[in-house]
Short mmCIF file of C-alpha atoms in Angstrom, two decimals:
data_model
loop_
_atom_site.label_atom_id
_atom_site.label_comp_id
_atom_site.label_asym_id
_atom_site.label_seq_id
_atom_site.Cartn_x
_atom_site.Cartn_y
_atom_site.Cartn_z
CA UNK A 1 -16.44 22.01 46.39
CA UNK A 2 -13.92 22.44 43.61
CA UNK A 3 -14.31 21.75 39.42
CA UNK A 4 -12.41 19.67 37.30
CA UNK A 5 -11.06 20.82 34.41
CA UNK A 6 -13.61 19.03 32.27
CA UNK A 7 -16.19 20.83 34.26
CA UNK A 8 -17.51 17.46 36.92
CA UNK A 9 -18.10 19.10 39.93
CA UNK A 10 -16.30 17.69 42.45
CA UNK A 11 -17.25 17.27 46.43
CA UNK A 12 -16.00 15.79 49.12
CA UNK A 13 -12.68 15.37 47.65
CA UNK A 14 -10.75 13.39 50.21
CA UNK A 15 -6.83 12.30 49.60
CA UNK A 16 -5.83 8.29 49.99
CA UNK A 17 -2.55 7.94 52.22
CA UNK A 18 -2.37 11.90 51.86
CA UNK A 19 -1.34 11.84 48.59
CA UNK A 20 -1.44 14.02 45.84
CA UNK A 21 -2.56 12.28 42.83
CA UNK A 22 -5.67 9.68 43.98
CA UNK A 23 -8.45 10.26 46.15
CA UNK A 24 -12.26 9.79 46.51
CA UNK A 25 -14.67 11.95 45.00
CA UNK A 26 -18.37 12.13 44.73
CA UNK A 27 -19.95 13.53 41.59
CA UNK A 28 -22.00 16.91 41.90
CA UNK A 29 -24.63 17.78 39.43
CA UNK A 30 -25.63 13.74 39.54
CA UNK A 31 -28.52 11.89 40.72
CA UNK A 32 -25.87 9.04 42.02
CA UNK A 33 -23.96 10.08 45.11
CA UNK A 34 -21.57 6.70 44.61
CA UNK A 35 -17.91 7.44 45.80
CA UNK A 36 -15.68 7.59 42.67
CA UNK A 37 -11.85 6.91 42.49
CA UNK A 38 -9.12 8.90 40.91
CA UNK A 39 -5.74 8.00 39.99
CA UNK A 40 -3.04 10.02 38.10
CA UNK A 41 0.45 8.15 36.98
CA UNK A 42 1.92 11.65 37.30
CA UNK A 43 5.61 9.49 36.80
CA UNK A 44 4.68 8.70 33.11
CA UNK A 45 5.73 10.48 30.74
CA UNK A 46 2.34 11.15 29.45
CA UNK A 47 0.56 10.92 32.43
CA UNK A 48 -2.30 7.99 33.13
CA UNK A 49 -5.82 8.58 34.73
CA UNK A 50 -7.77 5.49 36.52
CA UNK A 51 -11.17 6.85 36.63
CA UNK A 52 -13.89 3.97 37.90
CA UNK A 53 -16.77 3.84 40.78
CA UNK A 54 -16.62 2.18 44.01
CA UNK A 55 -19.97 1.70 43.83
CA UNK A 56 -20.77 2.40 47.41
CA UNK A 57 -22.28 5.50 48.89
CA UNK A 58 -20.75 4.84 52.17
CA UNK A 59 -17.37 7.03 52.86
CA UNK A 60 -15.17 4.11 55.38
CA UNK A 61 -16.16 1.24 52.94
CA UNK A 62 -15.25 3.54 49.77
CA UNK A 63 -11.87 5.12 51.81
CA UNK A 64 -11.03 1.90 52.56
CA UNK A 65 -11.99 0.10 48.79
CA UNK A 66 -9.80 2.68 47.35
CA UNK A 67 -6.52 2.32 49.50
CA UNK A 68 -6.95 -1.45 48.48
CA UNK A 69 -6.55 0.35 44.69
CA UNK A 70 -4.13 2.23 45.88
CA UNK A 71 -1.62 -0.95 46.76
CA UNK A 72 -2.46 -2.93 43.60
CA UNK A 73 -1.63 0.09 41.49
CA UNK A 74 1.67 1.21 43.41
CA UNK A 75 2.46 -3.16 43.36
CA UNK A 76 2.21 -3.04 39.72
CA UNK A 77 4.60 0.22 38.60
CA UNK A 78 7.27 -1.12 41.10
CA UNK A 79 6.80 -4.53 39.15
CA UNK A 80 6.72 -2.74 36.28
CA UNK A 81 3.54 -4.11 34.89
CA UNK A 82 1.07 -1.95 32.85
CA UNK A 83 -1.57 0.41 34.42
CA UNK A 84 -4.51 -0.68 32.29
CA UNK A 85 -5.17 -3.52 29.70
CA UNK A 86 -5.12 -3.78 26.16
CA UNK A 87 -6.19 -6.43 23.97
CA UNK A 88 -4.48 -7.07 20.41
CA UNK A 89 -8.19 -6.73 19.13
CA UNK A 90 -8.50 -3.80 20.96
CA UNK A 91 -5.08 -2.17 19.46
CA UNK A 92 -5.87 -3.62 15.76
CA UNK A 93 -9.31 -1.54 16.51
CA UNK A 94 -7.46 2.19 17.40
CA UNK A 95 -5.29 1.36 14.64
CA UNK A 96 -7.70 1.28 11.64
CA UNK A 97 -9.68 3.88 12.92
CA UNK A 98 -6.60 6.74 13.15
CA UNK A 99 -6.32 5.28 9.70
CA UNK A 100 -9.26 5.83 8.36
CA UNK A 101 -8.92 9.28 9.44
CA UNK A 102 -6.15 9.67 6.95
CA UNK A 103 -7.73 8.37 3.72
CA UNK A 104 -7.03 10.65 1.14
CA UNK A 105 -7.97 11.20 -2.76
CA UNK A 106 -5.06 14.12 -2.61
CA UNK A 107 -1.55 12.38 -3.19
CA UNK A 108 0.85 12.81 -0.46
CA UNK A 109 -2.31 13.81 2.07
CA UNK A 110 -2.79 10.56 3.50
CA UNK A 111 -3.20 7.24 2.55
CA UNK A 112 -5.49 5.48 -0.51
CA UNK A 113 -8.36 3.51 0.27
CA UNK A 114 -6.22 0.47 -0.91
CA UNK A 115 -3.16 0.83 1.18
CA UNK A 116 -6.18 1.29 4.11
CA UNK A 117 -7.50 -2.13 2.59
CA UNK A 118 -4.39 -3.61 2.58
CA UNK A 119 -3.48 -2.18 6.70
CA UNK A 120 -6.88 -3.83 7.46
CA UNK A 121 -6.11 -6.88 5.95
CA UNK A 122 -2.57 -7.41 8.25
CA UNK A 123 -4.52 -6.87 11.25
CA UNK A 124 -6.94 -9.51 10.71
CA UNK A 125 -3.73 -11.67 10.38
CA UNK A 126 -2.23 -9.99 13.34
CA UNK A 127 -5.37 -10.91 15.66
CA UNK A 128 -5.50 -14.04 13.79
CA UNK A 129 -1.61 -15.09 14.80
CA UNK A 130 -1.88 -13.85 18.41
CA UNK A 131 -5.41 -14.00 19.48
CA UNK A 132 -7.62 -11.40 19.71
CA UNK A 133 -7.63 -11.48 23.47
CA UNK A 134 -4.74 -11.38 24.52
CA UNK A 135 -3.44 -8.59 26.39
CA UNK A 136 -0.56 -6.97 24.56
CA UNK A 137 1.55 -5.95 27.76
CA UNK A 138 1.59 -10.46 28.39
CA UNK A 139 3.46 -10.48 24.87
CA UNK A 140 6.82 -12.41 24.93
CA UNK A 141 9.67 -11.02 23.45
CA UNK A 142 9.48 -14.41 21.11
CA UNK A 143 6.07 -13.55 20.17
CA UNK A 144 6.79 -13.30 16.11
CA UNK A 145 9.23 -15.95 16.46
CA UNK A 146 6.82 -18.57 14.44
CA UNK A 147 5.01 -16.47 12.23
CA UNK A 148 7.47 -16.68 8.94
CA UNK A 149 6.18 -20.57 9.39
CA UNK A 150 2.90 -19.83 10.53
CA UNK A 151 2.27 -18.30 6.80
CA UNK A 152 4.33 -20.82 5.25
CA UNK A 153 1.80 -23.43 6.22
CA UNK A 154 -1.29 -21.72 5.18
CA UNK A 155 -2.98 -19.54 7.90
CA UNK A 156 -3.70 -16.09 7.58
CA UNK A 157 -4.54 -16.36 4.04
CA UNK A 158 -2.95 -17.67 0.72
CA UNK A 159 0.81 -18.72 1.25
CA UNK A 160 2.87 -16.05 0.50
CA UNK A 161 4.93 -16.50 -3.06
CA UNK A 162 7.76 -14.19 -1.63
CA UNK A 163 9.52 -13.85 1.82
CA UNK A 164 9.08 -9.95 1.29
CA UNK A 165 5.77 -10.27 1.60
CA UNK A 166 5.83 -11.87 5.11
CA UNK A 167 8.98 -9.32 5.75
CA UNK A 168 6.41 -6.36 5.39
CA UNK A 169 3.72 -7.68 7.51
CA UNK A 170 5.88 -8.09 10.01
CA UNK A 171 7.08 -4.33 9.97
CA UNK A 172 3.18 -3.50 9.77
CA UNK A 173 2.72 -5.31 13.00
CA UNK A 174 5.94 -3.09 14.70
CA UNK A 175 4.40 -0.13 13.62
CA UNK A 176 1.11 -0.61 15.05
CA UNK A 177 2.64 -1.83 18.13
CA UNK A 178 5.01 1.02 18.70
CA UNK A 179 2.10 3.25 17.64
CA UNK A 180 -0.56 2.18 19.97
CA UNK A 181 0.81 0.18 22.40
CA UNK A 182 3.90 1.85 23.55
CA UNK A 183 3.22 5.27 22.45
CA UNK A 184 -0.26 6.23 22.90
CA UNK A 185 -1.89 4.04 25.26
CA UNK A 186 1.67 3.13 27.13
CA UNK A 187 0.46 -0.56 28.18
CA UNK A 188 4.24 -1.49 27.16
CA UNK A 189 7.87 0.34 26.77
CA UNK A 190 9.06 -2.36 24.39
CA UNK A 191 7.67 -4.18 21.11
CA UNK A 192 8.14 -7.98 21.00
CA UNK A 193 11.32 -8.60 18.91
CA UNK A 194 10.50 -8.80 15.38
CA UNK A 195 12.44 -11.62 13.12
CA UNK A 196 15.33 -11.36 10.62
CA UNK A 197 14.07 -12.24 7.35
CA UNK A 198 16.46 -12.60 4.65
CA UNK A 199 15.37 -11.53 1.09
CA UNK A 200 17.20 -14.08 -1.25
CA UNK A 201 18.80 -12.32 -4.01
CA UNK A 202 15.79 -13.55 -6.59
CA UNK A 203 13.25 -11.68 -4.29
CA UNK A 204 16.02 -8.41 -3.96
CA UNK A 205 16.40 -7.75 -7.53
CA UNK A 206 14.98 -4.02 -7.56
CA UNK A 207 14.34 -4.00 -11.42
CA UNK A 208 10.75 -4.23 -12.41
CA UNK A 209 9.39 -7.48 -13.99
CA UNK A 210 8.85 -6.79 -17.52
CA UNK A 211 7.08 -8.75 -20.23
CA UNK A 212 9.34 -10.00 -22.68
CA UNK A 213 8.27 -10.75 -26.40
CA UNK A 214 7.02 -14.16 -26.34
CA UNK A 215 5.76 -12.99 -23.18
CA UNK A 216 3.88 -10.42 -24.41
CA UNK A 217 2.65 -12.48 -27.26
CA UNK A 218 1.07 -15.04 -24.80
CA UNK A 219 -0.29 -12.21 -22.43
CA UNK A 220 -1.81 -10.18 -25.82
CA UNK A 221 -3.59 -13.97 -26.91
CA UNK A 222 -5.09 -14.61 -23.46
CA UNK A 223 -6.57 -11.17 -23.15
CA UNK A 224 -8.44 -11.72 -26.67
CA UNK A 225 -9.50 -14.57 -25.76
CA UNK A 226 -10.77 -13.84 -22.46
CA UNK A 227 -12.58 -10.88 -23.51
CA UNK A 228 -14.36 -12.88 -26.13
CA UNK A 229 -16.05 -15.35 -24.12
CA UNK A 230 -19.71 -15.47 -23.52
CA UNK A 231 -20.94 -14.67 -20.13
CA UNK A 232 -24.09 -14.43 -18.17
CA UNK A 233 -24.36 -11.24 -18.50
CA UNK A 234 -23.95 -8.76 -21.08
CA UNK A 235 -21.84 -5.81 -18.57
CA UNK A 236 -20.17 -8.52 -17.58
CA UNK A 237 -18.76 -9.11 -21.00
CA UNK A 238 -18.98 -5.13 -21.79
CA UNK A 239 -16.44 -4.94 -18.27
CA UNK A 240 -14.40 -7.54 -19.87
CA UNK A 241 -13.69 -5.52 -22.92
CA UNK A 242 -12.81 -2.54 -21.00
CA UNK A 243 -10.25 -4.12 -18.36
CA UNK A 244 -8.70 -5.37 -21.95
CA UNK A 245 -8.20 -1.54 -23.11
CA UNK A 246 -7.06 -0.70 -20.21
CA UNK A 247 -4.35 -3.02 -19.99
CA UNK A 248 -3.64 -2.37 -23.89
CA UNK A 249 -3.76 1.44 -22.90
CA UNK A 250 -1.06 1.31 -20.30
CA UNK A 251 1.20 -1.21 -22.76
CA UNK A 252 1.12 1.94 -24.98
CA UNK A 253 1.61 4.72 -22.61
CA UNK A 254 3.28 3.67 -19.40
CA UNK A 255 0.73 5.05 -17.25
CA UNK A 256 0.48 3.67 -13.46
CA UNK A 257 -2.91 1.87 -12.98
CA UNK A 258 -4.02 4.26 -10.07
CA UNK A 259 -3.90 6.98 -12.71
CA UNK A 260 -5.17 5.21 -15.52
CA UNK A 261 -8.27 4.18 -13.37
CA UNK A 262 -9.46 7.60 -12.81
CA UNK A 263 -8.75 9.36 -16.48
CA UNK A 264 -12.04 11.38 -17.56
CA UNK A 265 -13.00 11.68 -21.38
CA UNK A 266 -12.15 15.43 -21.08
CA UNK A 267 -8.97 14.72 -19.82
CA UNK A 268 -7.74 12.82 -23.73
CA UNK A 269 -7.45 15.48 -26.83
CA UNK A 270 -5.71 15.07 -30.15
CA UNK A 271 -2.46 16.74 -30.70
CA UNK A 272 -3.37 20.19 -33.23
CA UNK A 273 0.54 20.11 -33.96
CA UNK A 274 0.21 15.99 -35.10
CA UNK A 275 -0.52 15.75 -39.40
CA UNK A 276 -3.72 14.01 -40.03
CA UNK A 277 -2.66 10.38 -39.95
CA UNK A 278 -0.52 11.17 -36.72
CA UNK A 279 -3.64 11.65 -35.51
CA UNK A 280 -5.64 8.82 -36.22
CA UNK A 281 -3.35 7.06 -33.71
CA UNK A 282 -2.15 8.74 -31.32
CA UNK A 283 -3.82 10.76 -28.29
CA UNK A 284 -2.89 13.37 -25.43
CA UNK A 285 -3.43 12.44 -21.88
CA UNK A 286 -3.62 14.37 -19.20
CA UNK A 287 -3.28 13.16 -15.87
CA UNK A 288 -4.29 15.85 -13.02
CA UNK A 289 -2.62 16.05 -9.97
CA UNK A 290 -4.74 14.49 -7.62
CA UNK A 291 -5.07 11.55 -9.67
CA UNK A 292 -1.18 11.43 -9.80
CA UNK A 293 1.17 8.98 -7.66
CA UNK A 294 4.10 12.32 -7.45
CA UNK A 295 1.54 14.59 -6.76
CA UNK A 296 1.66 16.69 -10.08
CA UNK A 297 -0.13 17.43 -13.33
CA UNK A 298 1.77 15.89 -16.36
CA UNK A 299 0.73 15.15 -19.93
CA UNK A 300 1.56 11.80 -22.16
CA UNK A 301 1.88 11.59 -25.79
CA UNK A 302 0.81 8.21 -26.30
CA UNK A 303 -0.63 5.10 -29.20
CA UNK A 304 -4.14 5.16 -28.07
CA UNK A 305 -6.47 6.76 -30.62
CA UNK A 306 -8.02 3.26 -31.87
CA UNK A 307 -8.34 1.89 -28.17
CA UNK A 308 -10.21 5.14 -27.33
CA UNK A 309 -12.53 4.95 -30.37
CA UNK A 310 -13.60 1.45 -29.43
CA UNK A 311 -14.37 2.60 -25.65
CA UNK A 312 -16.55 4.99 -26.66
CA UNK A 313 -18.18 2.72 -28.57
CA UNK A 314 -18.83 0.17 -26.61
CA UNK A 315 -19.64 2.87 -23.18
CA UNK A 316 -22.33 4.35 -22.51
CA UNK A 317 -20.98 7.08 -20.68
CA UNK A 318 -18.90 9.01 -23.10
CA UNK A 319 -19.59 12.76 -21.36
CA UNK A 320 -16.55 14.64 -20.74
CA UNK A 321 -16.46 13.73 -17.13
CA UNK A 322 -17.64 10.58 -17.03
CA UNK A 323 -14.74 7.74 -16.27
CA UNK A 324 -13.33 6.41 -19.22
CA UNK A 325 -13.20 2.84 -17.69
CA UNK A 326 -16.72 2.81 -16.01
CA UNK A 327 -19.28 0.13 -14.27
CA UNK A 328 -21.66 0.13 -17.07
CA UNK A 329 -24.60 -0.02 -14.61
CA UNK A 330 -24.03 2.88 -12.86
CA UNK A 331 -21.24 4.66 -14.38
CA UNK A 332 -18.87 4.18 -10.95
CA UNK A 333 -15.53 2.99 -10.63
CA UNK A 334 -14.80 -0.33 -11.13
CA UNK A 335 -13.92 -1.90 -7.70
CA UNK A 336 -10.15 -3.03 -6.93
CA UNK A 337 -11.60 -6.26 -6.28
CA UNK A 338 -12.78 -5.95 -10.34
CA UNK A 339 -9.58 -4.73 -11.28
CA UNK A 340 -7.90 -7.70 -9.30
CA UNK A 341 -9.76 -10.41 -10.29
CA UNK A 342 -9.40 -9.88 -14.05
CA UNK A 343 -5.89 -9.30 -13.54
CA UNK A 344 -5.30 -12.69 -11.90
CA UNK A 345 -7.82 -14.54 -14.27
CA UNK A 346 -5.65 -13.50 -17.12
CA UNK A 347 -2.52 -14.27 -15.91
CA UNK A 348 -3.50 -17.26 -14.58
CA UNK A 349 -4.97 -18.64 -18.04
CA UNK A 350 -1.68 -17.46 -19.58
CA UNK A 351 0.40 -19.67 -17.38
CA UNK A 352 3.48 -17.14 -18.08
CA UNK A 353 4.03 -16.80 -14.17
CA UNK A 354 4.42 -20.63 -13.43
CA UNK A 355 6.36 -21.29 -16.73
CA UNK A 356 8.72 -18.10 -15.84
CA UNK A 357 8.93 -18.28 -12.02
CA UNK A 358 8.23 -14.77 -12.20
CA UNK A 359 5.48 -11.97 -10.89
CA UNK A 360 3.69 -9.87 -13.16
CA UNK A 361 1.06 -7.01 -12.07
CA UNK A 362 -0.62 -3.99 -13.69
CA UNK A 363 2.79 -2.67 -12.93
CA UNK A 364 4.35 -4.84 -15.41
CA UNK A 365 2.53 -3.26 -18.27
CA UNK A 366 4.33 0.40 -17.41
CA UNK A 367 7.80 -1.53 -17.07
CA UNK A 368 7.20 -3.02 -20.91
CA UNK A 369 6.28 0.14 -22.21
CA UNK A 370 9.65 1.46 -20.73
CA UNK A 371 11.24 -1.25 -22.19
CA UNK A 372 10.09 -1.74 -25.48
CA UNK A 373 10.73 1.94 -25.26
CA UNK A 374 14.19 2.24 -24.91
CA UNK A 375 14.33 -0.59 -27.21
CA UNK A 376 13.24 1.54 -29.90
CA UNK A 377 15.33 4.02 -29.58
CA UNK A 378 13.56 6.98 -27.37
CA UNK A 379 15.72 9.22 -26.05
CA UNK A 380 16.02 8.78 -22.37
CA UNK A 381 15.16 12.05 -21.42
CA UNK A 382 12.08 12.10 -23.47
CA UNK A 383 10.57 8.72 -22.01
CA UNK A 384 11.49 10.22 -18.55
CA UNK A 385 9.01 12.94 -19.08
CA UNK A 386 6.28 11.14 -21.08
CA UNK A 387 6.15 8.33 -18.24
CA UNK A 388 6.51 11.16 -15.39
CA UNK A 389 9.98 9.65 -14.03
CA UNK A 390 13.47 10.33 -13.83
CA UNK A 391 15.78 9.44 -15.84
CA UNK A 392 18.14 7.73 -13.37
CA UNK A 393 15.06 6.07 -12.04
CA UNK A 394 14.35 4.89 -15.68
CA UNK A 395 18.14 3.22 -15.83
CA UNK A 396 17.81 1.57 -12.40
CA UNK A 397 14.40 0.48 -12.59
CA UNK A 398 13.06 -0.04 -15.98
CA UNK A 399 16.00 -0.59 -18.75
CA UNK A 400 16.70 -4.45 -18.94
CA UNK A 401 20.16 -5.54 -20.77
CA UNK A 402 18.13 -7.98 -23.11
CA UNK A 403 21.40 -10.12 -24.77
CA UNK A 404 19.42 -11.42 -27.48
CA UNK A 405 18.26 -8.14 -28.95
CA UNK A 406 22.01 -6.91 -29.31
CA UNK A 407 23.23 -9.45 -32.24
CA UNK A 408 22.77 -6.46 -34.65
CA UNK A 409 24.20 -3.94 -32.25
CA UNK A 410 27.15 -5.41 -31.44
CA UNK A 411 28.46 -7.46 -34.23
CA UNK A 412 30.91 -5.15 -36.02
CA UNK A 413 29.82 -6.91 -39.76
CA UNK A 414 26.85 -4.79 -39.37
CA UNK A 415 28.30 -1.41 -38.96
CA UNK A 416 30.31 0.39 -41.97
CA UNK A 417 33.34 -0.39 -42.24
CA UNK A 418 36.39 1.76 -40.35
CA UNK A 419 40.08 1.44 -39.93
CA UNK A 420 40.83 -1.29 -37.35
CA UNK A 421 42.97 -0.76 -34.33
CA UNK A 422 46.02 -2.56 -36.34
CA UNK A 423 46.03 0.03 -39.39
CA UNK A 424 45.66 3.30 -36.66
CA UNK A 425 48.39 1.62 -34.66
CA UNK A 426 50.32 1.70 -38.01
CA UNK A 427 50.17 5.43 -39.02
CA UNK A 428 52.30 6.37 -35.74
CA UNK A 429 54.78 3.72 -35.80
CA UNK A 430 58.36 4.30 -37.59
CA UNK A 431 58.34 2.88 -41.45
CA UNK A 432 60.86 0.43 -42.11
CA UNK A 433 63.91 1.47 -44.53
#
């Protein structure tokens, strides 16, 4: 009688072919004296057990039930087909729930409960596009080949307004592939091949949509008007006013949404160094570290003091760590499915991304206030610290060369009057006798 090293007592042990790693086993410490199998793939890398029950007490039908095993498996590694099964269910399954290990509120610990949304949401469309029975090691090499068209015509959700959004599912689905598949539960050593998908340049353009000012004059009217509307319910109405000073709040101060939808009421003070009427507009916020994308604590000196006089107002949690923008009910976070809706209600009702042909997001609103920004003058340097950013980052990302704005700028009438190049030229050349 020997023990394993998880601590099953094993008896009559008895080799298959006299080999090493499989033999029959029956269980000690157990009411059932069934004959059980063993198999270790002591050639993988990893190693692979096949642990299952012959289901017969009787030693010549078991010895002989489990040489039969013995064939198939030794059949299948010389025809290099997988040791076990998988399904693409099965893998999507292992996948979200590592994942869900790794949700983190700490920056740079783990992953947000959105990007876990968002993981969750590809492999619905990854089960959805391959089936979720099928076994992963009977993929084809092709087995992506259709699915640029298979979103293009309307399945696994809305159709995609960009190729790079079908370009990043499909590196979602390598990843859980290479992840699962190949290296943890080793069902396959490669990953189907995943398509080429070529950004156009319109879609590769890595400055940030911004709104212009007609733009933001159309954005500014829908928002007032869509706050004003009657509805059902009065928190409905009260959540409609917030969303609107939240938007208005990051067109003043550039900060990201993720931040912006965690700031506390003790986490806004008035400036002591601002004169009185500097401080009837403008506020300090600070954003904490764990509420920050980078990771650290920074402060923004920003136009805000009238939108944060009408939240507390209109809230009725105004205690230093309640949420500035709040369910009214209950005093929670408003749900990314709240934040997301209004967003897209808005801009749809504006009509600025079907007259424009371009994308706008909460994102938008921190690439205006860069904008306008530099527009006015503010030292880059400066921004790059109110907006917690570089300043290189600023100048490929945010500043736009806006032609129209530069009439003034450029057109020497404007500027005082100086020697042109003609009368310097003249000073150095030889006078005529």
């Amino acid at each position: 009688m020997s023990r394993k090293e998880d601590g099953t007592l094993v008896l009559n042990k008895t080799k298959i072919f006299d080999t090493e790693n499989c033999y029959i086993y029956q269980r000690g410490g157990t009411e059932s004296k069934y004959w059980q199998f063993y198999y270790w793939d002591s050639e993988g890398r990893e190693g692979f057990r096949i642990r299952k029950s012959l289901r017969t007490k009787d030693f010549l039908i078991a010895q002989s039930l489990a040489q039969r095993e013995y064939i198939n498996i030794r059949a299948k590694i010389q025809n290099e087909e997988s040791l076990q099964t998988l399904t693409v269910a099965e893998m999507t399954n292992i996948f979200l729930a590592k994942k869900k290990l790794d949700i983190s509120s700490v920056p740079h610990a783990g992953i947000t409960p959105e990007t876990y949304r968002i993981l969750k949401n590809r492999c619905e469309k990854l089960n959805n596009f391959l089936g979720k029975d099928t076994r992963v090691d009977h993929l084809k090499r092709s087995a992506f080949k259709e699915y640029e068209q298979w979103r293009k015509d309307g399945y696994g959700g809305k159709v995609p307004k960009t190729k790079t959004t079908i370009k990043t599912e499909l590196s979602t689905f390598k990843s859980i592939i290479q992840d699962i598949a190949i290296k943890d539960k080793r069902v396959i050593s490669n990953a189907p091949d995943i398509p080429k998908i070529t950004i156009p340049p319109s879609e590769d353009e890595h400055r940030r949509n911004h709104f212009r000012h007609e733009e933001l004059r159309v954005l500014i009217g829908t928002i007032n008007e869509w706050k004003e509307e009657k509805t059902l319910r009065k928190t409905a109405g009260l959540h409609r006013q917030m969303i609107a000073c939240a938007i208005e709040l990051m067109l003043n101060s550039g900060i990201r949404v993720g931040a912006v939808r965690k700031i506390r009421w003790r986490d806004i003070r008035v400036n002591p160094k601002d004169n009185p009427k500097q401080q009837k507009i403008f506020r300090i916020i600070t954003i904490p570290s764990e509420n920050n994308k980078t990771g650290k604590q920074y402060e923004c000196n920003c136009e805000i003091a009238l939108i944060v006089e009408h939240l507390k107002r209109i809230s009725r949690f105004n205690s230093p760590s309640d949420l500035l923008f709040c369910n009214q009910n209950d005093g929670k976070t408003f749900s990314s499915r709240i934040w997301a809706d209004c967003w897209n209600e808005i801009i749809k009702r504006s009509g600025l991304e079907e007259e424009s042909g371009r994308r706008f997001s909460y994102y938008s609103l921190r690439h205006t206030y860069a904008t306008v920004s530099l527009a006015n003058k503010v030292p880059l340097q400066l921004l790059a610290s109110n907006m917690d950013t570089g300043t290189k980052y600023i100048q490929d990302h945010y500043y736009h060369h806006e032609t129209e704005e530069l009439t003034e700028e450029l057109n020497p009438i404007k500027r005082t009057r100086k020697m042109t190049a003609d009368e310097m030229l003249a000073q150095y050349l030889p006078q005529k006798i």
